[in-house]
mmCIF file of C-alpha atoms in Angstrom:
data_model
loop_
_atom_site.group_PDB
_atom_site.id
_atom_site.type_symbol
_atom_site.label_atom_id
_atom_site.label_comp_id
_atom_site.label_asym_id
_atom_site.label_seq_id
_atom_site.Cartn_x
_atom_site.Cartn_y
_atom_site.Cartn_z
ATOM 1 C CA UNK A 63 10.981 -18.680 10.393
ATOM 2 C CA UNK A 64 10.468 -18.416 14.153
ATOM 3 C CA UNK A 65 12.797 -21.393 14.652
ATOM 4 C CA UNK A 66 15.573 -19.523 12.801
ATOM 5 C CA UNK A 67 15.298 -16.531 15.125
ATOM 6 C CA UNK A 68 15.194 -18.755 18.183
ATOM 7 C CA UNK A 69 18.390 -20.484 17.027
ATOM 8 C CA UNK A 70 20.037 -17.121 16.382
ATOM 9 C CA UNK A 71 19.133 -15.899 19.856
ATOM 10 C CA UNK A 72 20.695 -19.015 21.374
ATOM 11 C CA UNK A 73 23.931 -18.285 19.495
ATOM 12 C CA UNK A 74 23.996 -14.552 20.195
ATOM 13 C CA UNK A 75 25.020 -14.865 23.839
ATOM 14 C CA UNK A 76 28.028 -17.178 23.273
ATOM 15 C CA UNK A 77 29.186 -15.068 20.319
ATOM 16 C CA UNK A 78 29.014 -11.953 22.478
ATOM 17 C CA UNK A 79 30.952 -13.748 25.224
ATOM 18 C CA UNK A 80 33.691 -14.713 22.763
ATOM 19 C CA UNK A 81 33.912 -11.165 21.398
ATOM 20 C CA UNK A 82 33.942 -9.739 24.932
ATOM 21 C CA UNK A 83 36.877 -11.997 25.822
ATOM 22 C CA UNK A 84 38.690 -10.938 22.640
ATOM 23 C CA UNK A 85 38.019 -7.276 23.421
ATOM 24 C CA UNK A 86 39.245 -7.643 27.002
ATOM 25 C CA UNK A 87 42.319 -9.449 25.696
ATOM 26 C CA UNK A 88 43.028 -6.520 23.374
ATOM 27 C CA UNK A 89 42.575 -4.041 26.242
ATOM 28 C CA UNK A 90 44.943 -6.037 28.463
ATOM 29 C CA UNK A 91 47.609 -6.378 25.755
ATOM 30 C CA UNK A 92 47.454 -2.691 24.860
ATOM 31 C CA UNK A 93 47.219 -1.548 28.474
ATOM 32 C CA UNK A 94 50.108 -3.647 29.756
ATOM 33 C CA UNK A 95 52.146 -3.626 26.562
ATOM 34 C CA UNK A 96 52.380 -7.405 26.511
ATOM 35 C CA UNK A 97 54.205 -9.015 23.576
ATOM 36 C CA UNK A 98 51.385 -11.550 23.151
ATOM 37 C CA UNK A 99 48.517 -11.767 20.683
ATOM 38 C CA UNK A 100 45.289 -10.397 22.136
ATOM 39 C CA UNK A 101 43.463 -13.522 20.946
ATOM 40 C CA UNK A 102 45.615 -15.689 23.237
ATOM 41 C CA UNK A 103 44.815 -13.488 26.234
ATOM 42 C CA UNK A 104 41.127 -13.572 25.237
ATOM 43 C CA UNK A 105 41.253 -17.356 25.008
ATOM 44 C CA UNK A 106 42.780 -17.531 28.491
ATOM 45 C CA UNK A 107 40.058 -15.210 29.799
ATOM 46 C CA UNK A 108 37.367 -17.428 28.286
ATOM 47 C CA UNK A 109 39.046 -20.501 29.793
ATOM 48 C CA UNK A 110 39.164 -18.851 33.218
ATOM 49 C CA UNK A 111 35.518 -17.780 32.910
ATOM 50 C CA UNK A 112 34.522 -21.361 32.066
ATOM 51 C CA UNK A 113 36.635 -22.857 34.852
ATOM 52 C CA UNK A 114 35.337 -20.436 37.481
ATOM 53 C CA UNK A 115 31.718 -20.967 36.465
ATOM 54 C CA UNK A 116 31.155 -17.360 35.397
ATOM 55 C CA UNK A 117 30.317 -18.737 31.949
ATOM 56 C CA UNK A 118 28.459 -22.041 31.860
ATOM 57 C CA UNK A 119 29.687 -24.750 29.506
ATOM 58 C CA UNK A 120 26.134 -25.310 28.229
ATOM 59 C CA UNK A 121 26.094 -21.708 27.012
ATOM 60 C CA UNK A 122 29.119 -22.250 24.766
ATOM 61 C CA UNK A 123 28.473 -25.808 23.518
ATOM 62 C CA UNK A 124 26.186 -25.002 20.583
ATOM 63 C CA UNK A 125 28.579 -22.360 19.222
ATOM 64 C CA UNK A 126 31.516 -24.734 19.686
ATOM 65 C CA UNK A 127 29.701 -27.466 17.754
ATOM 66 C CA UNK A 128 28.884 -25.128 14.874
ATOM 67 C CA UNK A 129 32.447 -23.842 14.746
ATOM 68 C CA UNK A 130 33.844 -27.382 14.727
ATOM 69 C CA UNK A 131 31.391 -28.400 12.012
ATOM 70 C CA UNK A 132 32.693 -25.553 9.831
ATOM 71 C CA UNK A 133 36.349 -25.784 10.829
ATOM 72 C CA UNK A 134 37.402 -26.573 7.267
ATOM 73 C CA UNK A 135 36.147 -23.174 6.156
ATOM 74 C CA UNK A 136 38.274 -21.538 8.833
ATOM 75 C CA UNK A 137 41.410 -23.468 7.831
ATOM 76 C CA UNK A 138 41.257 -22.911 4.059
ATOM 77 C CA UNK A 139 42.511 -19.272 4.162
ATOM 78 C CA UNK A 140 45.545 -20.333 6.206
ATOM 79 C CA UNK A 141 46.350 -23.101 3.722
ATOM 80 C CA UNK A 142 46.074 -20.706 0.799
ATOM 81 C CA UNK A 143 48.384 -18.264 2.560
ATOM 82 C CA UNK A 144 50.955 -21.004 3.058
ATOM 83 C CA UNK A 145 50.788 -21.901 -0.615
ATOM 84 C CA UNK A 146 51.648 -18.308 -1.526
ATOM 85 C CA UNK A 147 54.947 -18.635 0.352
ATOM 86 C CA UNK A 148 56.106 -22.040 -0.880
ATOM 87 C CA UNK A 149 59.385 -20.557 -2.137
ATOM 88 C CA UNK A 150 60.184 -19.176 1.326
ATOM 89 C CA UNK A 151 59.219 -22.483 2.908
ATOM 90 C CA UNK A 152 61.386 -24.416 0.436
ATOM 91 C CA UNK A 153 64.425 -22.257 1.303
ATOM 92 C CA UNK A 154 64.113 -23.050 5.019
ATOM 93 C CA UNK A 155 62.505 -26.491 4.816
ATOM 94 C CA UNK A 156 65.049 -28.310 7.007
ATOM 95 C CA UNK A 157 64.937 -25.605 9.676
ATOM 96 C CA UNK A 158 61.139 -25.725 9.715
ATOM 97 C CA UNK A 159 61.043 -29.524 9.842
ATOM 98 C CA UNK A 160 63.636 -29.664 12.616
ATOM 99 C CA UNK A 161 61.794 -27.044 14.669
ATOM 100 C CA UNK A 162 58.482 -28.843 14.124
ATOM 101 C CA UNK A 163 59.866 -32.241 15.144
ATOM 102 C CA UNK A 164 61.668 -30.894 18.221
ATOM 103 C CA UNK A 165 58.673 -28.852 19.394
ATOM 104 C CA UNK A 166 56.327 -31.810 18.848
ATOM 105 C CA UNK A 167 58.595 -34.070 20.896
ATOM 106 C CA UNK A 168 58.839 -31.458 23.663
ATOM 107 C CA UNK A 169 55.048 -31.157 23.791
ATOM 108 C CA UNK A 170 54.622 -34.943 23.899
ATOM 109 C CA UNK A 171 57.212 -35.331 26.671
ATOM 110 C CA UNK A 172 55.864 -32.450 28.754
ATOM 111 C CA UNK A 173 52.295 -33.720 28.357
ATOM 112 C CA UNK A 174 53.301 -37.238 29.395
ATOM 113 C CA UNK A 175 55.272 -35.994 32.405
ATOM 114 C CA UNK A 176 52.410 -33.704 33.455
ATOM 115 C CA UNK A 177 49.978 -36.605 33.201
ATOM 116 C CA UNK A 178 52.260 -38.863 35.250
ATOM 117 C CA UNK A 179 52.678 -36.191 37.909
ATOM 118 C CA UNK A 180 48.919 -35.544 38.118
ATOM 119 C CA UNK A 181 48.132 -39.269 38.323
ATOM 120 C CA UNK A 182 50.652 -39.749 41.147
ATOM 121 C CA UNK A 183 49.224 -36.744 42.941
ATOM 122 C CA UNK A 184 45.668 -38.029 42.455
ATOM 123 C CA UNK A 185 46.568 -41.512 43.755
ATOM 124 C CA UNK A 186 48.372 -39.973 46.723
ATOM 125 C CA UNK A 187 45.358 -37.797 47.607
ATOM 126 C CA UNK A 188 43.018 -40.802 47.298
ATOM 127 C CA UNK A 189 45.197 -42.826 49.696
ATOM 128 C CA UNK A 190 45.221 -39.929 52.159
ATOM 129 C CA UNK A 191 41.431 -39.565 52.139
ATOM 130 C CA UNK A 192 40.796 -43.207 53.103
#
């Protein structure tokens, strides 16, 4: 029983950090009137906190592993919701497929170009440091 409480205490801090980021995201969206979901702003805040070292990666790893282990449970409600709107999807299937293919290609191209640019920059900085 003591092990259960110890495990819960280890998870409490990262859960509170995630909820704090979500709350701050909501405050920012409402305060600035941004046309963005508060969860996206919260995710960016968490990313910035991790990158700046305010939040340590070790703190979040156990929660991330548990969430990834149970990802299927998080995806099922979205799949069920999609199934409820199959008639709407069928009406606009070609539009949806076209948009999906084009956006996927744009993401692949932009990712590849970003990678190429970063690699060139990294090689250039390594040559300059020698």
